[in-house]
């Protein structure tokens, strides 16, 4: 029961604790996990309910950047082989054109053409993730799912890769579903944000609005844990009691009621509805009885 929309050329940041279903959702969007119900529509055309043959064609329009740049590149293939593979699979261009396209992709992500003949172990983590970004861009996709794309990198390298992704988005107009558990990272790259808890969306809206005026108690708790980059700055930390319940056996009523600091009697029994919580024309919504 998760509904999201991403506009062309914009980034939707999807946040939540580990195990809340962010990656499953991202993979279901791409049909890497087959969704058991619901619809995925890309550029007005369905992705769900189409044959594998049609899906193969449509895979050109949607790509993924994986979390671990050490595991996501085949160690036995050169960068040329890795980046040319999507072009080979989709029969795009002649061999010389494919090689030129690989050169172009390397330039786009800030790597030199000499990198083509090298193997993944010859690169740093940040450079490997640049190769991962180049592979995702090889087919000129409309949508890229970036699944924790920078969380395995050092902080200084994270910033470089995030800036690269932002620059490429402006240049190429690709839409991103940016999945991360680090709210500061998501704030840096996202136009819109959606917060997930136990497989459900609990708050969504324009990033600036959600970050400056979070409405759902879970979003408030998550934001209170983001470090303030100022030695004098203080933020009242909201510590949530207990563990995340099992997603296969979620609590009745509001799934967050077992940990919510503002729980009310009805929260234990009645499932809250999604309510508009921002200005009249805002897309800011929260799923909470506080706004019923
Ligand atoms: Fe907390 Fe109740 Fe809102 Fe759920 S519905 S987040 S338990 S106040």
mmCIF file of C-alpha atoms and ligand atoms in Angstrom:
data_model
loop_
_atom_site.group_PDB
_atom_site.id
_atom_site.type_symbol
_atom_site.label_atom_id
_atom_site.label_comp_id
_atom_site.label_asym_id
_atom_site.label_seq_id
_atom_site.Cartn_x
_atom_site.Cartn_y
_atom_site.Cartn_z
ATOM 1 C CA UNK A 1 0.000 0.000 0.000
ATOM 2 C CA UNK A 2 2.652 2.480 -1.058
ATOM 3 C CA UNK A 3 1.971 5.140 -3.676
ATOM 4 C CA UNK A 4 4.670 7.447 -4.966
ATOM 5 C CA UNK A 5 5.156 9.651 -7.968
ATOM 6 C CA UNK A 6 8.336 11.177 -9.320
ATOM 7 C CA UNK A 7 8.314 13.986 -11.838
ATOM 8 C CA UNK A 8 10.629 14.042 -14.798
ATOM 9 C CA UNK A 9 14.068 15.368 -13.915
ATOM 10 C CA UNK A 10 13.408 15.347 -10.179
ATOM 11 C CA UNK A 11 14.701 13.284 -7.279
ATOM 12 C CA UNK A 12 12.505 11.614 -4.710
ATOM 13 C CA UNK A 13 14.419 10.653 -1.574
ATOM 14 C CA UNK A 14 13.080 7.549 0.182
ATOM 15 C CA UNK A 15 14.181 7.269 3.800
ATOM 16 C CA UNK A 16 13.600 5.010 6.774
ATOM 17 C CA UNK A 17 15.379 2.597 9.095
ATOM 18 C CA UNK A 18 17.082 -0.535 7.781
ATOM 19 C CA UNK A 19 14.524 -3.241 7.101
ATOM 20 C CA UNK A 20 11.564 -0.891 6.517
ATOM 21 C CA UNK A 21 11.171 -1.976 2.880
ATOM 22 C CA UNK A 22 12.929 0.834 0.973
ATOM 23 C CA UNK A 23 15.101 -1.418 -1.170
ATOM 24 C CA UNK A 24 12.276 -3.900 -1.754
ATOM 25 C CA UNK A 25 10.137 -1.026 -3.014
ATOM 26 C CA UNK A 26 12.934 0.256 -5.275
ATOM 27 C CA UNK A 27 13.464 -3.193 -6.737
ATOM 28 C CA UNK A 28 9.732 -3.744 -7.173
ATOM 29 C CA UNK A 29 9.579 -0.493 -9.167
ATOM 30 C CA UNK A 30 12.165 -1.956 -11.553
ATOM 31 C CA UNK A 31 10.563 -5.415 -11.418
ATOM 32 C CA UNK A 32 13.780 -6.900 -10.077
ATOM 33 C CA UNK A 33 11.405 -8.172 -7.391
ATOM 34 C CA UNK A 34 8.092 -9.098 -8.956
ATOM 35 C CA UNK A 35 5.388 -7.025 -7.164
ATOM 36 C CA UNK A 36 2.531 -9.167 -5.845
ATOM 37 C CA UNK A 37 0.011 -6.364 -6.421
ATOM 38 C CA UNK A 38 -0.252 -2.822 -7.687
ATOM 39 C CA UNK A 39 0.998 -0.922 -10.691
ATOM 40 C CA UNK A 40 4.184 0.760 -11.789
ATOM 41 C CA UNK A 41 3.812 3.333 -14.556
ATOM 42 C CA UNK A 42 6.758 4.942 -16.285
ATOM 43 C CA UNK A 43 6.192 7.812 -18.689
ATOM 44 C CA UNK A 44 2.501 6.917 -18.984
ATOM 45 C CA UNK A 45 3.104 3.247 -19.867
ATOM 46 C CA UNK A 46 2.789 0.311 -17.429
ATOM 47 C CA UNK A 47 5.861 -1.634 -16.325
ATOM 48 C CA UNK A 48 3.786 -4.189 -14.441
ATOM 49 C CA UNK A 49 1.687 -6.740 -16.340
ATOM 50 C CA UNK A 50 3.877 -6.696 -19.461
ATOM 51 C CA UNK A 51 5.692 -9.726 -20.885
ATOM 52 C CA UNK A 52 9.373 -10.394 -20.222
ATOM 53 C CA UNK A 53 10.109 -9.601 -23.858
ATOM 54 C CA UNK A 54 8.488 -6.161 -23.556
ATOM 55 C CA UNK A 55 10.103 -5.684 -20.163
ATOM 56 C CA UNK A 56 13.543 -6.257 -21.658
ATOM 57 C CA UNK A 57 12.914 -3.392 -24.094
ATOM 58 C CA UNK A 58 11.684 -1.141 -21.311
ATOM 59 C CA UNK A 59 14.677 -1.902 -19.099
ATOM 60 C CA UNK A 60 16.504 0.678 -21.185
ATOM 61 C CA UNK A 61 14.329 3.316 -19.547
ATOM 62 C CA UNK A 62 15.074 2.351 -15.948
ATOM 63 C CA UNK A 63 18.363 1.463 -14.315
ATOM 64 C CA UNK A 64 19.825 0.969 -10.861
ATOM 65 C CA UNK A 65 22.945 2.033 -8.973
ATOM 66 C CA UNK A 66 23.735 -0.544 -6.306
ATOM 67 C CA UNK A 67 24.969 0.109 -2.782
ATOM 68 C CA UNK A 68 28.244 -1.752 -2.777
ATOM 69 C CA UNK A 69 30.663 -0.661 -5.501
ATOM 70 C CA UNK A 70 32.944 -3.568 -4.521
ATOM 71 C CA UNK A 71 30.341 -6.277 -5.126
ATOM 72 C CA UNK A 72 28.404 -4.711 -8.007
ATOM 73 C CA UNK A 73 31.219 -4.768 -10.598
ATOM 74 C CA UNK A 74 32.403 -8.066 -12.044
ATOM 75 C CA UNK A 75 36.094 -8.348 -11.014
ATOM 76 C CA UNK A 76 36.920 -10.359 -14.149
ATOM 77 C CA UNK A 77 35.689 -7.726 -16.584
ATOM 78 C CA UNK A 78 37.430 -4.556 -17.675
ATOM 79 C CA UNK A 79 35.595 -1.252 -17.415
ATOM 80 C CA UNK A 80 35.102 -1.335 -21.194
ATOM 81 C CA UNK A 81 33.429 -4.750 -21.003
ATOM 82 C CA UNK A 82 31.244 -3.663 -18.073
ATOM 83 C CA UNK A 83 30.076 -0.424 -19.668
ATOM 84 C CA UNK A 84 29.647 -1.898 -23.126
ATOM 85 C CA UNK A 85 27.507 -4.792 -21.933
ATOM 86 C CA UNK A 86 24.192 -2.872 -21.776
ATOM 87 C CA UNK A 87 24.860 -1.547 -25.303
ATOM 88 C CA UNK A 88 25.655 -5.079 -26.539
ATOM 89 C CA UNK A 89 22.545 -6.554 -24.902
ATOM 90 C CA UNK A 90 20.290 -3.957 -26.499
ATOM 91 C CA UNK A 91 22.132 -4.009 -29.852
ATOM 92 C CA UNK A 92 22.846 -0.299 -29.741
ATOM 93 C CA UNK A 93 25.311 1.013 -32.333
ATOM 94 C CA UNK A 94 28.230 -0.671 -34.106
ATOM 95 C CA UNK A 95 31.289 -1.884 -32.136
ATOM 96 C CA UNK A 96 33.253 1.342 -32.778
ATOM 97 C CA UNK A 97 30.247 3.464 -31.724
ATOM 98 C CA UNK A 98 29.853 1.436 -28.543
ATOM 99 C CA UNK A 99 33.475 2.077 -27.669
ATOM 100 C CA UNK A 100 32.987 5.801 -28.285
ATOM 101 C CA UNK A 101 29.891 5.750 -26.074
ATOM 102 C CA UNK A 102 31.958 4.128 -23.274
ATOM 103 C CA UNK A 103 34.529 6.920 -23.632
ATOM 104 C CA UNK A 104 31.733 9.486 -23.428
ATOM 105 C CA UNK A 105 30.291 7.827 -20.317
ATOM 106 C CA UNK A 106 33.666 7.807 -18.591
ATOM 107 C CA UNK A 107 34.084 11.488 -19.360
ATOM 108 C CA UNK A 108 30.590 12.208 -18.005
ATOM 109 C CA UNK A 109 31.482 10.667 -14.641
ATOM 110 C CA UNK A 110 34.922 12.299 -14.446
ATOM 111 C CA UNK A 111 37.149 9.334 -15.369
ATOM 112 C CA UNK A 112 39.836 9.255 -18.055
ATOM 113 C CA UNK A 113 39.460 7.100 -21.198
ATOM 114 C CA UNK A 114 42.509 5.026 -20.107
ATOM 115 C CA UNK A 115 40.277 3.577 -17.352
ATOM 116 C CA UNK A 116 38.610 1.437 -20.025
ATOM 117 C CA UNK A 117 41.275 -1.234 -20.050
ATOM 118 C CA UNK A 118 41.508 -1.542 -16.268
ATOM 119 C CA UNK A 119 39.814 -3.919 -13.825
ATOM 120 C CA UNK A 120 37.633 -2.897 -10.841
ATOM 121 C CA UNK A 121 40.300 -3.748 -8.217
ATOM 122 C CA UNK A 122 42.510 -1.001 -9.682
ATOM 123 C CA UNK A 123 40.040 1.705 -8.571
ATOM 124 C CA UNK A 124 39.095 3.313 -5.255
ATOM 125 C CA UNK A 125 35.560 2.952 -3.847
ATOM 126 C CA UNK A 126 34.536 6.392 -5.168
ATOM 127 C CA UNK A 127 35.899 5.651 -8.637
ATOM 128 C CA UNK A 128 34.087 2.308 -8.678
ATOM 129 C CA UNK A 129 30.846 4.014 -7.828
ATOM 130 C CA UNK A 130 31.474 6.466 -10.691
ATOM 131 C CA UNK A 131 31.733 3.411 -12.952
ATOM 132 C CA UNK A 132 28.424 2.193 -11.432
ATOM 133 C CA UNK A 133 26.850 5.572 -12.272
ATOM 134 C CA UNK A 134 28.258 5.394 -15.824
ATOM 135 C CA UNK A 135 26.777 1.902 -16.267
ATOM 136 C CA UNK A 136 23.383 3.156 -15.092
ATOM 137 C CA UNK A 137 23.557 6.018 -17.629
ATOM 138 C CA UNK A 138 24.731 3.874 -20.570
ATOM 139 C CA UNK A 139 21.246 3.458 -22.063
ATOM 140 C CA UNK A 140 19.985 7.031 -21.436
ATOM 141 C CA UNK A 141 17.386 5.921 -18.879
ATOM 142 C CA UNK A 142 14.405 8.009 -17.763
ATOM 143 C CA UNK A 143 14.547 6.718 -14.184
ATOM 144 C CA UNK A 144 17.448 5.602 -12.007
ATOM 145 C CA UNK A 145 16.935 3.885 -8.662
ATOM 146 C CA UNK A 146 19.967 4.714 -6.512
ATOM 147 C CA UNK A 147 19.821 2.150 -3.711
ATOM 148 C CA UNK A 148 22.000 3.422 -0.842
ATOM 149 C CA UNK A 149 24.395 4.490 -3.601
ATOM 150 C CA UNK A 150 26.811 6.359 -1.344
ATOM 151 C CA UNK A 151 26.451 4.685 2.039
ATOM 152 C CA UNK A 152 29.449 2.360 1.485
ATOM 153 C CA UNK A 153 31.752 5.321 0.704
ATOM 154 C CA UNK A 154 33.878 7.579 2.920
ATOM 155 C CA UNK A 155 32.171 10.864 3.769
ATOM 156 C CA UNK A 156 34.461 13.008 1.586
ATOM 157 C CA UNK A 157 33.953 10.650 -1.354
ATOM 158 C CA UNK A 158 30.198 10.566 -0.692
ATOM 159 C CA UNK A 159 30.073 14.316 -1.310
ATOM 160 C CA UNK A 160 31.864 13.950 -4.660
ATOM 161 C CA UNK A 161 29.545 11.196 -5.867
ATOM 162 C CA UNK A 162 26.437 13.077 -4.659
ATOM 163 C CA UNK A 163 27.550 16.216 -6.478
ATOM 164 C CA UNK A 164 28.209 14.147 -9.583
ATOM 165 C CA UNK A 165 24.690 12.692 -9.424
ATOM 166 C CA UNK A 166 23.159 16.195 -8.970
ATOM 167 C CA UNK A 167 25.180 17.626 -11.874
ATOM 168 C CA UNK A 168 24.276 14.735 -14.161
ATOM 169 C CA UNK A 169 20.633 15.081 -13.279
ATOM 170 C CA UNK A 170 20.637 18.752 -14.246
ATOM 171 C CA UNK A 171 22.500 17.980 -17.446
ATOM 172 C CA UNK A 172 20.525 14.905 -18.527
ATOM 173 C CA UNK A 173 17.099 15.430 -16.894
ATOM 174 C CA UNK A 174 16.919 11.895 -15.439
ATOM 175 C CA UNK A 175 14.509 11.163 -12.576
ATOM 176 C CA UNK A 176 15.974 9.512 -9.474
ATOM 177 C CA UNK A 177 14.482 7.402 -6.728
ATOM 178 C CA UNK A 178 17.203 7.957 -4.158
ATOM 179 C CA UNK A 179 17.022 5.404 -1.352
ATOM 180 C CA UNK A 180 19.044 6.100 1.802
ATOM 181 C CA UNK A 181 18.918 5.850 5.560
ATOM 182 C CA UNK A 182 21.029 9.012 5.992
ATOM 183 C CA UNK A 183 18.684 11.995 6.114
ATOM 184 C CA UNK A 184 21.422 14.579 5.579
ATOM 185 C CA UNK A 185 22.381 12.848 2.324
ATOM 186 C CA UNK A 186 18.769 12.700 1.169
ATOM 187 C CA UNK A 187 18.214 16.381 1.979
ATOM 188 C CA UNK A 188 21.254 17.287 -0.121
ATOM 189 C CA UNK A 189 20.004 15.638 -3.313
ATOM 190 C CA UNK A 190 16.200 15.423 -3.140
ATOM 191 C CA UNK A 191 13.435 17.677 -4.385
ATOM 192 C CA UNK A 192 10.808 15.553 -2.632
ATOM 193 C CA UNK A 193 11.027 13.145 0.286
ATOM 194 C CA UNK A 194 9.036 10.099 1.364
ATOM 195 C CA UNK A 195 9.489 8.518 4.791
ATOM 196 C CA UNK A 196 8.803 4.792 5.256
ATOM 197 C CA UNK A 197 8.163 2.830 8.409
ATOM 198 C CA UNK A 198 7.439 -0.896 8.473
ATOM 199 C CA UNK A 199 6.593 -1.061 4.780
ATOM 200 C CA UNK A 200 4.237 1.963 4.772
ATOM 201 C CA UNK A 201 4.707 5.580 3.811
ATOM 202 C CA UNK A 202 4.174 7.752 6.872
ATOM 203 C CA UNK A 203 5.029 11.194 5.463
ATOM 204 C CA UNK A 204 5.839 12.640 2.063
ATOM 205 C CA UNK A 205 6.169 16.032 0.442
ATOM 206 C CA UNK A 206 8.594 18.679 -0.809
ATOM 207 C CA UNK A 207 11.995 18.126 0.861
ATOM 208 C CA UNK A 208 12.279 21.709 2.149
ATOM 209 C CA UNK A 209 8.875 21.473 3.837
ATOM 210 C CA UNK A 210 9.346 18.015 5.357
ATOM 211 C CA UNK A 211 12.777 18.942 6.734
ATOM 212 C CA UNK A 212 11.754 22.343 8.113
ATOM 213 C CA UNK A 213 8.352 21.299 9.487
ATOM 214 C CA UNK A 214 8.127 17.505 9.900
ATOM 215 C CA UNK A 215 4.615 16.458 10.924
ATOM 216 C CA UNK A 216 4.759 12.726 11.625
ATOM 217 C CA UNK A 217 6.256 11.741 15.016
ATOM 218 C CA UNK A 218 8.509 9.184 13.268
ATOM 219 C CA UNK A 219 9.914 11.808 10.873
ATOM 220 C CA UNK A 220 10.512 14.136 13.825
ATOM 221 C CA UNK A 221 12.422 11.404 15.646
ATOM 222 C CA UNK A 222 14.519 10.601 12.568
ATOM 223 C CA UNK A 223 15.364 14.264 12.010
ATOM 224 C CA UNK A 224 16.241 14.763 15.670
ATOM 225 C CA UNK A 225 19.020 12.176 15.214
ATOM 226 C CA UNK A 226 20.736 14.113 12.385
ATOM 227 C CA UNK A 227 23.932 15.711 13.773
ATOM 228 C CA UNK A 228 24.020 19.521 13.723
ATOM 229 C CA UNK A 229 27.245 20.708 12.041
ATOM 230 C CA UNK A 230 27.813 23.424 14.648
ATOM 231 C CA UNK A 231 29.632 22.891 17.987
ATOM 232 C CA UNK A 232 27.264 25.373 19.678
ATOM 233 C CA UNK A 233 24.160 23.951 18.041
ATOM 234 C CA UNK A 234 21.870 21.660 20.004
ATOM 235 C CA UNK A 235 18.871 19.674 18.978
ATOM 236 C CA UNK A 236 16.460 17.972 21.318
ATOM 237 C CA UNK A 237 16.998 14.280 20.554
ATOM 238 C CA UNK A 238 13.868 12.115 20.461
ATOM 239 C CA UNK A 239 14.838 8.568 21.423
ATOM 240 C CA UNK A 240 12.324 5.962 20.302
ATOM 241 C CA UNK A 241 11.781 3.097 22.746
ATOM 242 C CA UNK A 242 11.888 -0.548 21.668
ATOM 243 C CA UNK A 243 12.724 -2.222 18.392
ATOM 244 C CA UNK A 244 11.042 -2.090 15.026
ATOM 245 C CA UNK A 245 8.268 -4.744 15.049
ATOM 246 C CA UNK A 246 8.347 -7.563 12.498
ATOM 247 C CA UNK A 247 7.069 -6.362 9.095
ATOM 248 C CA UNK A 248 5.432 -9.786 8.603
ATOM 249 C CA UNK A 249 3.369 -9.265 11.750
ATOM 250 C CA UNK A 250 2.868 -5.494 12.090
ATOM 251 C CA UNK A 251 0.973 -4.075 15.083
ATOM 252 C CA UNK A 252 -2.750 -3.279 14.574
ATOM 253 C CA UNK A 253 -3.898 0.313 14.086
ATOM 254 C CA UNK A 254 -1.017 2.681 13.412
ATOM 255 C CA UNK A 255 2.092 0.525 12.829
ATOM 256 C CA UNK A 256 4.175 3.098 14.724
ATOM 257 C CA UNK A 257 2.025 3.068 17.884
ATOM 258 C CA UNK A 258 4.356 0.726 19.833
ATOM 259 C CA UNK A 259 7.124 3.354 19.717
ATOM 260 C CA UNK A 260 5.319 6.658 19.218
ATOM 261 C CA UNK A 261 5.913 9.338 21.905
ATOM 262 C CA UNK A 262 2.499 10.861 21.068
ATOM 263 C CA UNK A 263 0.415 7.685 20.972
ATOM 264 C CA UNK A 264 -3.332 8.089 21.678
ATOM 265 C CA UNK A 265 -5.942 5.384 22.478
ATOM 266 C CA UNK A 266 -7.334 5.292 18.908
ATOM 267 C CA UNK A 267 -3.844 4.728 17.473
ATOM 268 C CA UNK A 268 -3.847 1.171 18.840
ATOM 269 C CA UNK A 269 -6.957 0.186 16.889
ATOM 270 C CA UNK A 270 -7.651 2.475 13.942
ATOM 271 C CA UNK A 271 -5.362 2.635 10.914
ATOM 272 C CA UNK A 272 -4.684 6.344 10.226
ATOM 273 C CA UNK A 273 -5.375 7.854 6.808
ATOM 274 C CA UNK A 274 -3.082 9.996 4.688
ATOM 275 C CA UNK A 275 -3.905 13.654 5.383
ATOM 276 C CA UNK A 276 -2.689 16.790 3.662
ATOM 277 C CA UNK A 277 -0.708 18.678 6.283
ATOM 278 C CA UNK A 278 0.940 21.537 4.384
ATOM 279 C CA UNK A 279 -0.495 24.665 2.737
ATOM 280 C CA UNK A 280 -3.600 24.268 0.527
ATOM 281 C CA UNK A 281 -1.599 23.670 -2.665
ATOM 282 C CA UNK A 282 1.148 21.607 -1.010
ATOM 283 C CA UNK A 283 1.770 17.900 -1.624
ATOM 284 C CA UNK A 284 2.930 17.484 1.999
ATOM 285 C CA UNK A 285 1.013 14.550 3.563
ATOM 286 C CA UNK A 286 1.264 12.590 6.807
ATOM 287 C CA UNK A 287 -0.417 9.356 7.902
ATOM 288 C CA UNK A 288 -1.260 10.096 11.532
ATOM 289 C CA UNK A 289 -4.297 10.563 13.793
ATOM 290 C CA UNK A 290 -2.816 13.821 15.086
ATOM 291 C CA UNK A 291 -4.125 15.385 11.874
ATOM 292 C CA UNK A 292 -7.369 13.442 11.480
HETATM 293 FE FE1 LIG B 1 1.722 8.267 16.779
HETATM 294 FE FE2 LIG B 1 -0.872 7.821 16.715
HETATM 295 FE FE3 LIG B 1 0.234 9.355 14.850
HETATM 296 FE FE4 LIG B 1 0.643 6.722 14.872
HETATM 297 S S1 LIG B 1 -1.291 7.750 14.523
HETATM 298 S S2 LIG B 1 2.157 8.294 14.575
HETATM 299 S S3 LIG B 1 0.731 6.305 17.061
HETATM 300 S S4 LIG B 1 0.105 9.803 17.038
#
